[in-house]
Amino acid sequence: MKYLATEIIAKTRNGQELTEDQISDFIGAYVAEELPDYQMAAWLMAALIKKLTPQEAYWLTNTMLHSGEVIDFSDIAKPKIDKHSTGGVGDKTSLILAPIVACADIAVPMMSGRGLGHSGGTLDKLDAIPGFTTQLDLHRFRKLIEDHGMAMIGQTPTICPADKKIYALRDVTATVESKELICASIMSKKLAEGIDSLVLDVKFGSGAFMKTLSDAKDLAERLIDIGVRGGKRVCALISNMDQPLGRNVGNALEIEECVSILRCDGGADMLYADNYQLSLELAGTMIFLGNKADSVEEGVDIATSILHSGQAYEKFLEICKAQGGDIDALPKAQHQREVRIDQSGYIAEMNTEEIGRAGIEIGAGRKYSTDTIDPTAGFVFHSKLGDKVEPSKPILTMYANSTSAFDVAEKRIVNGIKVQKSKPQQPPLIAARIEGGH
Ligand code: URA
């Protein structure tokens, strides 16, 4: 190392800005195993408490980005665009928008993650499709994009190794929550994917990591700032996560909901109205950023007509087959239980983080990274915010291959639902839209 580690830690602790060279030296030494975990942990805590400057956050992103392979798709003549969501419950838009956007002649190189905390992950959802493989190398990733215009894979070991190592340390040192560290972690991985533009779905509310609209907007602006400094066009939708998106929560159940929307089953657009609308808005924004539409509104119109033409469903079946998945073999749970609430009135609030945690209890997510997921586990909500409920009507059905955690999951969900006598006002699904770059 060129610099003294303690000097760098002290500089951040004192609220002084590091140079690009200092950041690169410090991160580089950590990846090369020349800097111990305890010094990195001390620096991460200093960075969380003192807050890195936007310039430092960009340098950190860039250093982490170049700690591994950066994909170059410049020989693929289409625009390359991905979407990133900051995470929620029942958040499954990727599976709907990727095939739609690929049908609009835009390449979608999608590298996704597993569930994090109470929120689900696209990789776990794809794993519920028997045979579907997401662990592919970059050569195969490129081939899928060339042949099908899209691919949905997990982060390879060669992409952003610095983030992998630092994220694991943040997870056990209470330093995940730093906005600057979150931004550097997310954007380093996205910028490594070889994209031209990025659409962000930054969520706020009871099921999101950012609980307030202002925190979500602040996070979106920081993510956009880094993307724009990295030469990308970035657009963020700030979307409401005060209840699960759509009706199905849990891996195979979420795939079923996406298939129903993609297949344009009668009434799917109304039954899953929020998921349907958000997926089309995100897809439309990607189509606009890919210069295939003159406005987001036109992009949404194009996305809607692709969906209703059946082309997106065909593309979804095509990519499932190409990645080895058998969509007709989705597993079904051995057990189910209806859940009722002992009150009459309208649902005014749902503690959506608790719903995510209840999902983990029944096996839809992991308590420990070594846990195995039950792909059939999850919930189908019959009632959403603002719906009328009464003791005789189930508000949801729980599914799993074991009933052992049904009681604890039911308690978590029921305790987190507030019912009131008058019908509450519905907040808008998309609260804001922020754009950056040209
Ligand atoms: N997702 C990431 O990839 N990194 C973070 O730090 C938080 C969410």
Coordinates of C-alpha atoms and ligand atoms in Angstrom, one line a residue:
M1 CA 0.0 0.0 0.0
K2 CA 1.2 3.5 -0.9
Y3 CA -0.6 5.2 2.0
L4 CA -0.9 4.3 5.7
A5 CA -4.2 2.6 6.3
T6 CA -4.7 4.5 9.6
E7 CA -4.1 7.8 7.8
I8 CA -7.0 7.0 5.4
I9 CA -9.3 5.8 8.1
A10 CA -8.5 8.9 10.2
K11 CA -9.1 11.3 7.2
T12 CA -12.6 9.9 6.7
R13 CA -13.3 9.8 10.4
N14 CA -12.4 13.6 10.5
G15 CA -14.8 14.3 7.6
Q16 CA -12.0 15.2 5.1
E17 CA -12.3 14.1 1.4
L18 CA -10.0 11.4 0.3
T19 CA -8.3 11.6 -3.1
E20 CA -9.1 9.2 -5.9
D21 CA -5.6 7.7 -5.5
Q22 CA -6.2 7.1 -1.8
I23 CA -9.5 5.3 -2.4
S24 CA -8.1 3.2 -5.2
D25 CA -5.1 2.3 -3.0
F26 CA -7.2 1.4 0.0
I27 CA -9.8 -0.7 -1.9
G28 CA -7.1 -2.3 -4.1
A29 CA -5.2 -3.4 -1.0
Y30 CA -8.3 -4.9 0.5
V31 CA -9.1 -7.0 -2.6
A32 CA -5.5 -8.1 -2.7
E33 CA -5.8 -9.3 0.9
E34 CA -3.1 -6.8 2.0
L35 CA -5.5 -4.9 4.2
P36 CA -7.2 -6.7 7.1
D37 CA -11.0 -6.8 7.7
Y38 CA -10.7 -4.8 10.9
Q39 CA -9.2 -1.8 9.1
M40 CA -11.8 -2.0 6.3
A41 CA -14.5 -2.3 8.9
A42 CA -13.2 0.8 10.7
W43 CA -13.2 2.8 7.5
L44 CA -16.7 1.6 6.5
M45 CA -18.1 2.8 9.8
A46 CA -16.3 6.1 9.5
A47 CA -17.7 6.4 5.9
L48 CA -21.2 5.6 7.3
I49 CA -21.1 8.2 10.1
K50 CA -19.2 11.0 8.3
K51 CA -20.8 10.4 4.9
L52 CA -18.6 10.3 1.8
T53 CA -18.9 13.3 -0.7
P54 CA -20.6 12.7 -4.1
Q55 CA -17.1 12.8 -5.6
E56 CA -15.8 10.2 -3.2
A57 CA -18.9 8.0 -3.8
Y58 CA -18.1 8.2 -7.6
W59 CA -14.4 7.4 -7.1
L60 CA -15.4 4.5 -4.9
T61 CA -17.8 3.2 -7.5
N62 CA -15.2 3.5 -10.2
T63 CA -12.6 1.7 -8.1
M64 CA -15.0 -1.2 -7.3
L65 CA -16.1 -1.3 -11.0
H66 CA -12.5 -1.8 -12.1
S67 CA -11.7 -4.4 -9.5
G68 CA -13.0 -7.0 -11.9
E69 CA -14.1 -7.4 -15.5
V70 CA -16.1 -4.7 -17.2
I71 CA -18.2 -6.1 -20.0
D72 CA -17.9 -4.4 -23.4
F73 CA -21.0 -4.9 -25.6
S74 CA -20.1 -2.1 -28.0
D75 CA -20.0 -4.6 -30.9
I76 CA -23.8 -5.3 -30.3
A77 CA -25.4 -2.7 -32.4
K78 CA -28.5 -2.2 -30.2
P79 CA -28.9 0.0 -27.2
K80 CA -28.1 -1.9 -24.0
I81 CA -30.4 -1.1 -21.1
D82 CA -31.1 -2.6 -17.7
K83 CA -33.3 -1.9 -14.8
H84 CA -32.4 -2.0 -11.1
S85 CA -34.8 -2.0 -8.2
T86 CA -33.8 -1.1 -4.7
G87 CA -35.9 -4.0 -3.5
G88 CA -39.3 -4.8 -2.1
V89 CA -41.9 -7.5 -1.5
G90 CA -43.6 -9.1 -4.4
D91 CA -41.3 -7.0 -6.7
K92 CA -41.2 -9.0 -9.9
T93 CA -41.3 -6.4 -12.7
S94 CA -37.9 -7.6 -14.2
L95 CA -39.5 -10.8 -15.5
I96 CA -42.2 -8.9 -17.3
L97 CA -40.3 -5.9 -18.6
A98 CA -37.1 -7.7 -19.8
P99 CA -39.0 -9.7 -22.6
I100 CA -41.1 -6.6 -23.5
V101 CA -38.0 -4.4 -23.9
A102 CA -36.0 -7.1 -25.8
C103 CA -38.9 -7.2 -28.3
A104 CA -38.5 -3.5 -28.8
D105 CA -35.0 -4.2 -30.3
I106 CA -33.1 -3.2 -27.1
A107 CA -30.6 -5.6 -25.6
V108 CA -31.3 -6.3 -21.9
P109 CA -28.2 -7.7 -20.2
M110 CA -29.8 -8.4 -16.8
M111 CA -27.5 -9.4 -13.9
S112 CA -29.6 -9.8 -10.8
G113 CA -29.2 -10.7 -7.1
R114 CA -30.7 -12.9 -4.5
G115 CA -33.1 -11.8 -1.8
L116 CA -31.6 -9.3 0.6
G117 CA -33.1 -8.9 4.2
H118 CA -36.9 -9.0 3.9
S119 CA -36.9 -8.3 0.1
G120 CA -37.0 -10.9 -2.6
G121 CA -34.4 -11.3 -5.4
T122 CA -34.9 -12.1 -9.1
L123 CA -32.4 -15.0 -9.0
D124 CA -34.4 -16.8 -6.4
K125 CA -37.5 -16.3 -8.5
L126 CA -35.8 -17.7 -11.6
D127 CA -34.5 -20.7 -9.5
A128 CA -38.1 -21.7 -8.9
I129 CA -38.4 -22.6 -12.6
P130 CA -37.1 -26.2 -12.8
G131 CA -33.9 -26.3 -14.9
F132 CA -33.5 -22.6 -15.3
T133 CA -29.8 -21.7 -14.9
T134 CA -28.6 -18.3 -13.8
Q135 CA -25.0 -19.3 -13.1
L136 CA -23.5 -18.6 -16.5
D137 CA -20.1 -17.3 -17.6
L138 CA -19.7 -14.0 -19.5
H139 CA -19.2 -15.9 -22.8
R140 CA -22.6 -17.6 -22.5
F141 CA -24.2 -14.3 -21.3
R142 CA -23.0 -12.5 -24.4
K143 CA -24.2 -15.4 -26.7
L144 CA -27.7 -15.2 -25.1
I145 CA -27.8 -11.5 -25.7
E146 CA -26.7 -11.8 -29.3
D147 CA -29.2 -14.7 -30.0
H148 CA -32.2 -13.6 -27.9
G149 CA -31.7 -9.9 -27.1
M150 CA -31.8 -10.6 -23.4
A151 CA -30.3 -12.8 -20.6
M152 CA -31.1 -13.1 -16.9
I153 CA -28.1 -14.3 -14.9
G154 CA -26.4 -13.9 -11.5
Q155 CA -23.3 -11.8 -10.8
T156 CA -20.3 -13.8 -12.0
P157 CA -17.2 -14.0 -9.7
T158 CA -15.2 -11.8 -12.1
I159 CA -17.7 -8.9 -11.8
C160 CA -16.9 -6.4 -9.1
P161 CA -15.0 -8.7 -6.7
A162 CA -14.4 -5.6 -4.4
D163 CA -18.1 -5.2 -3.9
K164 CA -18.6 -8.9 -3.1
K165 CA -15.9 -8.7 -0.4
I166 CA -16.9 -5.3 1.0
Y167 CA -20.7 -6.2 1.0
A168 CA -20.1 -9.3 3.0
L169 CA -18.2 -7.2 5.6
R170 CA -20.8 -4.5 5.6
D171 CA -23.4 -7.2 6.3
V172 CA -21.8 -8.1 9.6
T173 CA -20.6 -4.7 10.7
A174 CA -23.9 -2.7 10.6
T175 CA -22.6 -0.6 7.7
V176 CA -25.1 -1.7 5.0
E177 CA -27.3 1.4 5.6
S178 CA -24.8 4.1 4.3
K179 CA -26.5 5.7 1.2
E180 CA -23.0 6.4 -0.4
L181 CA -21.9 2.7 0.2
I182 CA -25.3 1.4 -1.2
C183 CA -24.9 3.6 -4.3
A184 CA -21.3 2.6 -4.9
S185 CA -22.3 -1.1 -4.5
I186 CA -25.3 -1.0 -6.8
M187 CA -23.8 1.3 -9.5
S188 CA -20.4 -0.5 -9.7
K189 CA -22.3 -3.8 -10.6
K190 CA -24.6 -2.1 -13.0
L191 CA -21.8 -0.1 -14.8
A192 CA -19.9 -3.4 -15.2
E193 CA -22.8 -4.9 -17.3
G194 CA -21.8 -2.9 -20.4
I195 CA -25.0 -0.9 -20.5
D196 CA -25.6 2.5 -22.1
S197 CA -28.6 3.5 -19.9
L198 CA -30.2 2.4 -16.7
V199 CA -33.7 2.7 -15.3
L200 CA -34.0 2.7 -11.5
D201 CA -37.0 1.7 -9.5
V202 CA -36.3 3.3 -6.2
K203 CA -38.9 2.2 -3.7
F204 CA -40.2 3.9 -0.5
G205 CA -42.7 2.8 2.1
S206 CA -43.2 0.1 4.7
G207 CA -41.7 -2.7 2.5
A208 CA -38.8 -0.7 1.2
F209 CA -35.3 0.0 2.6
M210 CA -36.1 3.7 2.3
K211 CA -39.2 4.3 4.4
T212 CA -39.9 7.9 3.2
L213 CA -40.4 9.5 -0.1
S214 CA -37.7 12.1 0.6
D215 CA -35.1 9.4 1.5
A216 CA -36.0 7.5 -1.7
K217 CA -35.6 10.7 -3.8
D218 CA -32.3 11.5 -2.1
L219 CA -31.0 7.9 -2.9
A220 CA -32.3 8.2 -6.5
E221 CA -30.4 11.5 -7.0
R222 CA -27.2 10.0 -5.6
L223 CA -27.5 6.9 -7.9
I224 CA -28.2 9.1 -10.9
D225 CA -25.3 11.3 -10.1
I226 CA -22.9 8.4 -10.1
G227 CA -24.4 7.0 -13.3
V228 CA -24.2 10.3 -15.1
R229 CA -20.6 10.8 -13.9
G230 CA -20.0 7.4 -15.5
G231 CA -21.4 8.6 -18.8
K232 CA -24.8 6.8 -18.7
R233 CA -28.3 8.1 -19.1
V234 CA -30.2 7.2 -15.9
C235 CA -33.9 7.6 -15.1
A236 CA -35.5 6.8 -11.8
L237 CA -39.1 6.1 -10.9
I238 CA -39.9 6.5 -7.3
S239 CA -42.5 3.9 -6.5
N240 CA -44.7 3.1 -3.6
M241 CA -44.0 -0.1 -1.6
D242 CA -46.5 0.3 1.2
Q243 CA -48.0 -3.1 0.2
P244 CA -46.7 -6.1 -1.8
L245 CA -46.6 -5.4 -5.5
G246 CA -49.3 -7.4 -7.3
R247 CA -50.9 -10.2 -5.3
N248 CA -48.3 -13.0 -5.2
V249 CA -45.3 -13.1 -2.8
G250 CA -42.9 -16.0 -3.0
N251 CA -40.8 -17.4 -5.8
A252 CA -42.9 -19.9 -7.8
L253 CA -46.1 -17.9 -7.0
E254 CA -44.5 -14.7 -8.4
I255 CA -43.5 -16.5 -11.6
E256 CA -47.1 -17.6 -11.9
E257 CA -48.3 -13.9 -11.6
C258 CA -45.7 -12.8 -14.3
V259 CA -46.8 -15.6 -16.6
S260 CA -50.4 -14.6 -16.2
I261 CA -49.6 -10.9 -17.1
L262 CA -47.3 -11.9 -20.0
R263 CA -50.0 -14.4 -21.3
C264 CA -52.5 -11.5 -21.1
D265 CA -54.9 -13.8 -19.2
G266 CA -58.4 -12.2 -19.0
G267 CA -58.5 -9.7 -16.1
A268 CA -54.8 -10.1 -15.2
D269 CA -54.3 -6.3 -15.9
M270 CA -56.9 -5.5 -13.2
L271 CA -56.1 -8.3 -10.8
Y272 CA -52.4 -7.4 -10.7
A273 CA -53.0 -3.7 -11.6
D274 CA -50.0 -2.2 -9.7
N275 CA -47.5 -4.8 -11.0
Y276 CA -49.0 -4.4 -14.6
Q277 CA -48.8 -0.6 -14.5
L278 CA -45.3 -0.4 -12.9
S279 CA -43.8 -3.0 -15.3
L280 CA -45.2 -1.1 -18.3
E281 CA -44.0 2.2 -17.0
L282 CA -40.4 0.8 -16.4
A283 CA -40.4 -0.9 -19.8
G284 CA -41.7 2.3 -21.5
T285 CA -39.0 4.3 -19.8
M286 CA -36.3 1.8 -21.0
I287 CA -37.8 2.0 -24.6
F288 CA -37.6 5.8 -24.4
L289 CA -34.0 5.7 -23.1
G290 CA -33.1 3.4 -26.0
N291 CA -34.4 6.0 -28.4
K292 CA -37.1 3.8 -29.7
A293 CA -39.8 6.3 -28.6
D294 CA -39.9 10.1 -28.5
S295 CA -41.4 10.3 -25.0
V296 CA -41.9 8.0 -22.0
E297 CA -45.6 8.0 -22.8
E298 CA -44.9 6.7 -26.3
G299 CA -42.6 4.1 -24.8
V300 CA -45.3 2.9 -22.5
D301 CA -47.7 2.7 -25.5
I302 CA -45.1 0.6 -27.4
A303 CA -44.6 -1.6 -24.3
T304 CA -48.3 -2.1 -23.9
S305 CA -48.8 -3.1 -27.6
I306 CA -45.8 -5.6 -27.4
L307 CA -47.3 -7.2 -24.3
H308 CA -50.8 -7.5 -25.8
S309 CA -49.5 -8.8 -29.2
G310 CA -48.2 -11.9 -27.3
Q311 CA -44.6 -11.3 -28.5
A312 CA -43.3 -10.6 -24.9
Y313 CA -44.8 -14.0 -23.7
E314 CA -43.1 -15.7 -26.7
K315 CA -39.8 -14.0 -25.8
F316 CA -40.2 -15.1 -22.2
L317 CA -40.8 -18.7 -23.2
E318 CA -37.8 -18.5 -25.6
I319 CA -35.4 -17.3 -22.9
C320 CA -36.7 -19.8 -20.4
K321 CA -35.9 -22.6 -23.0
A322 CA -32.5 -21.1 -23.8
Q323 CA -31.5 -21.0 -20.1
G324 CA -32.8 -24.5 -19.6
G325 CA -36.0 -23.7 -17.7
D326 CA -39.3 -25.7 -17.9
I327 CA -42.1 -23.2 -17.2
D328 CA -44.7 -26.0 -17.3
A329 CA -43.1 -27.7 -14.4
L330 CA -43.4 -24.9 -11.8
P331 CA -43.7 -26.6 -8.4
K332 CA -46.9 -26.5 -6.3
A333 CA -47.0 -26.3 -2.5
Q334 CA -48.2 -29.3 -0.5
H335 CA -50.0 -27.2 2.1
Q336 CA -52.1 -24.1 2.2
R337 CA -53.9 -22.1 4.8
E338 CA -56.4 -19.2 4.5
V339 CA -55.7 -16.2 6.8
R340 CA -58.6 -14.0 8.0
I341 CA -58.6 -10.9 10.1
D342 CA -61.0 -10.6 12.9
Q343 CA -62.3 -7.1 12.0
S344 CA -64.7 -5.4 9.5
G345 CA -63.6 -2.3 7.6
Y346 CA -61.0 -1.2 5.1
I347 CA -57.3 -2.1 5.0
A348 CA -55.6 1.2 5.8
E349 CA -52.0 0.0 6.4
M350 CA -49.8 -3.1 5.8
N351 CA -46.5 -3.6 7.5
T352 CA -44.9 -4.9 4.3
E353 CA -41.5 -5.5 5.8
E354 CA -43.2 -7.9 8.2
I355 CA -44.9 -9.6 5.3
G356 CA -41.5 -10.1 3.8
R357 CA -40.2 -11.5 7.1
A358 CA -43.3 -13.8 7.4
G359 CA -42.3 -15.1 3.9
I360 CA -38.8 -15.9 5.2
E361 CA -40.4 -17.8 8.2
I362 CA -42.2 -20.1 5.8
G363 CA -39.2 -20.7 3.6
A364 CA -39.7 -18.2 0.7
G365 CA -36.4 -16.4 1.7
R366 CA -33.4 -17.1 3.9
K367 CA -32.6 -16.4 7.5
Y368 CA -29.0 -17.4 6.9
S369 CA -27.1 -17.3 3.6
T370 CA -26.8 -21.1 3.8
D371 CA -30.6 -21.7 4.1
T372 CA -32.4 -23.5 1.3
I373 CA -35.5 -21.8 -0.1
D374 CA -38.8 -23.6 -0.5
P375 CA -39.8 -22.4 -4.0
T376 CA -43.5 -23.1 -3.4
A377 CA -43.6 -21.0 -0.2
G378 CA -45.5 -17.7 -0.3
F379 CA -48.7 -15.8 -0.1
V380 CA -51.5 -14.9 -2.5
F381 CA -53.2 -11.7 -1.3
H382 CA -57.0 -11.6 -1.9
S383 CA -57.2 -8.1 -0.4
K384 CA -55.0 -5.0 -0.9
L385 CA -54.8 -1.5 0.7
G386 CA -58.2 0.1 0.6
D387 CA -60.2 -3.1 0.1
K388 CA -63.1 -4.0 2.4
V389 CA -62.5 -6.9 4.7
E390 CA -64.6 -8.9 7.2
P391 CA -63.9 -11.8 9.5
S392 CA -65.6 -14.3 7.2
K393 CA -63.4 -13.4 4.1
P394 CA -59.8 -14.6 3.9
I395 CA -57.4 -11.8 3.2
L396 CA -54.7 -14.1 1.9
T397 CA -53.7 -17.7 1.4
M398 CA -50.4 -19.0 2.6
Y399 CA -48.6 -21.8 0.7
A400 CA -45.6 -24.0 1.6
N401 CA -44.3 -27.5 1.7
S402 CA -44.3 -27.4 5.5
T403 CA -46.9 -26.0 7.9
S404 CA -44.4 -25.6 10.7
A405 CA -44.0 -21.8 10.4
F406 CA -47.6 -21.0 9.4
D407 CA -48.6 -19.9 12.9
V408 CA -45.7 -17.5 13.3
A409 CA -46.1 -16.1 9.8
E410 CA -49.8 -15.6 10.3
K411 CA -49.2 -13.6 13.5
R412 CA -46.6 -11.4 11.8
I413 CA -48.9 -10.5 8.9
V414 CA -52.1 -10.1 10.9
N415 CA -50.3 -7.9 13.5
G416 CA -49.0 -5.6 10.8
I417 CA -52.4 -5.0 9.1
K418 CA -54.5 -2.0 10.3
V419 CA -58.2 -1.9 9.5
Q420 CA -60.3 1.3 9.7
K421 CA -64.0 2.1 9.3
S422 CA -63.7 4.6 6.5
K423 CA -62.2 3.9 3.1
P424 CA -58.6 5.3 3.0
Q425 CA -57.2 7.4 0.1
Q426 CA -54.9 5.4 -2.1
P427 CA -51.4 6.9 -2.6
P428 CA -50.1 7.1 -6.2
L429 CA -48.1 4.1 -7.3
I430 CA -45.4 6.3 -8.9
A431 CA -44.7 9.3 -6.8
A432 CA -41.9 10.9 -8.9
R433 CA -39.7 10.5 -11.9
I434 CA -36.1 11.9 -12.0
E435 CA -33.9 11.9 -15.1
G436 CA -30.2 12.5 -15.5
G437 CA -27.7 12.5 -18.5
H438 CA -28.2 13.0 -22.2
Ligands
URA1 N1 -28.0 -3.8 -3.0 C1 -26.7 -3.8 -3.3 O1 -26.3 -4.4 -4.3 N2 -25.8 -3.2 -2.5 C2 -26.2 -2.6 -1.4 O2 -25.4 -2.0 -0.7 C3 -27.6 -2.5 -1.1 C4 -28.5 -3.1 -1.9

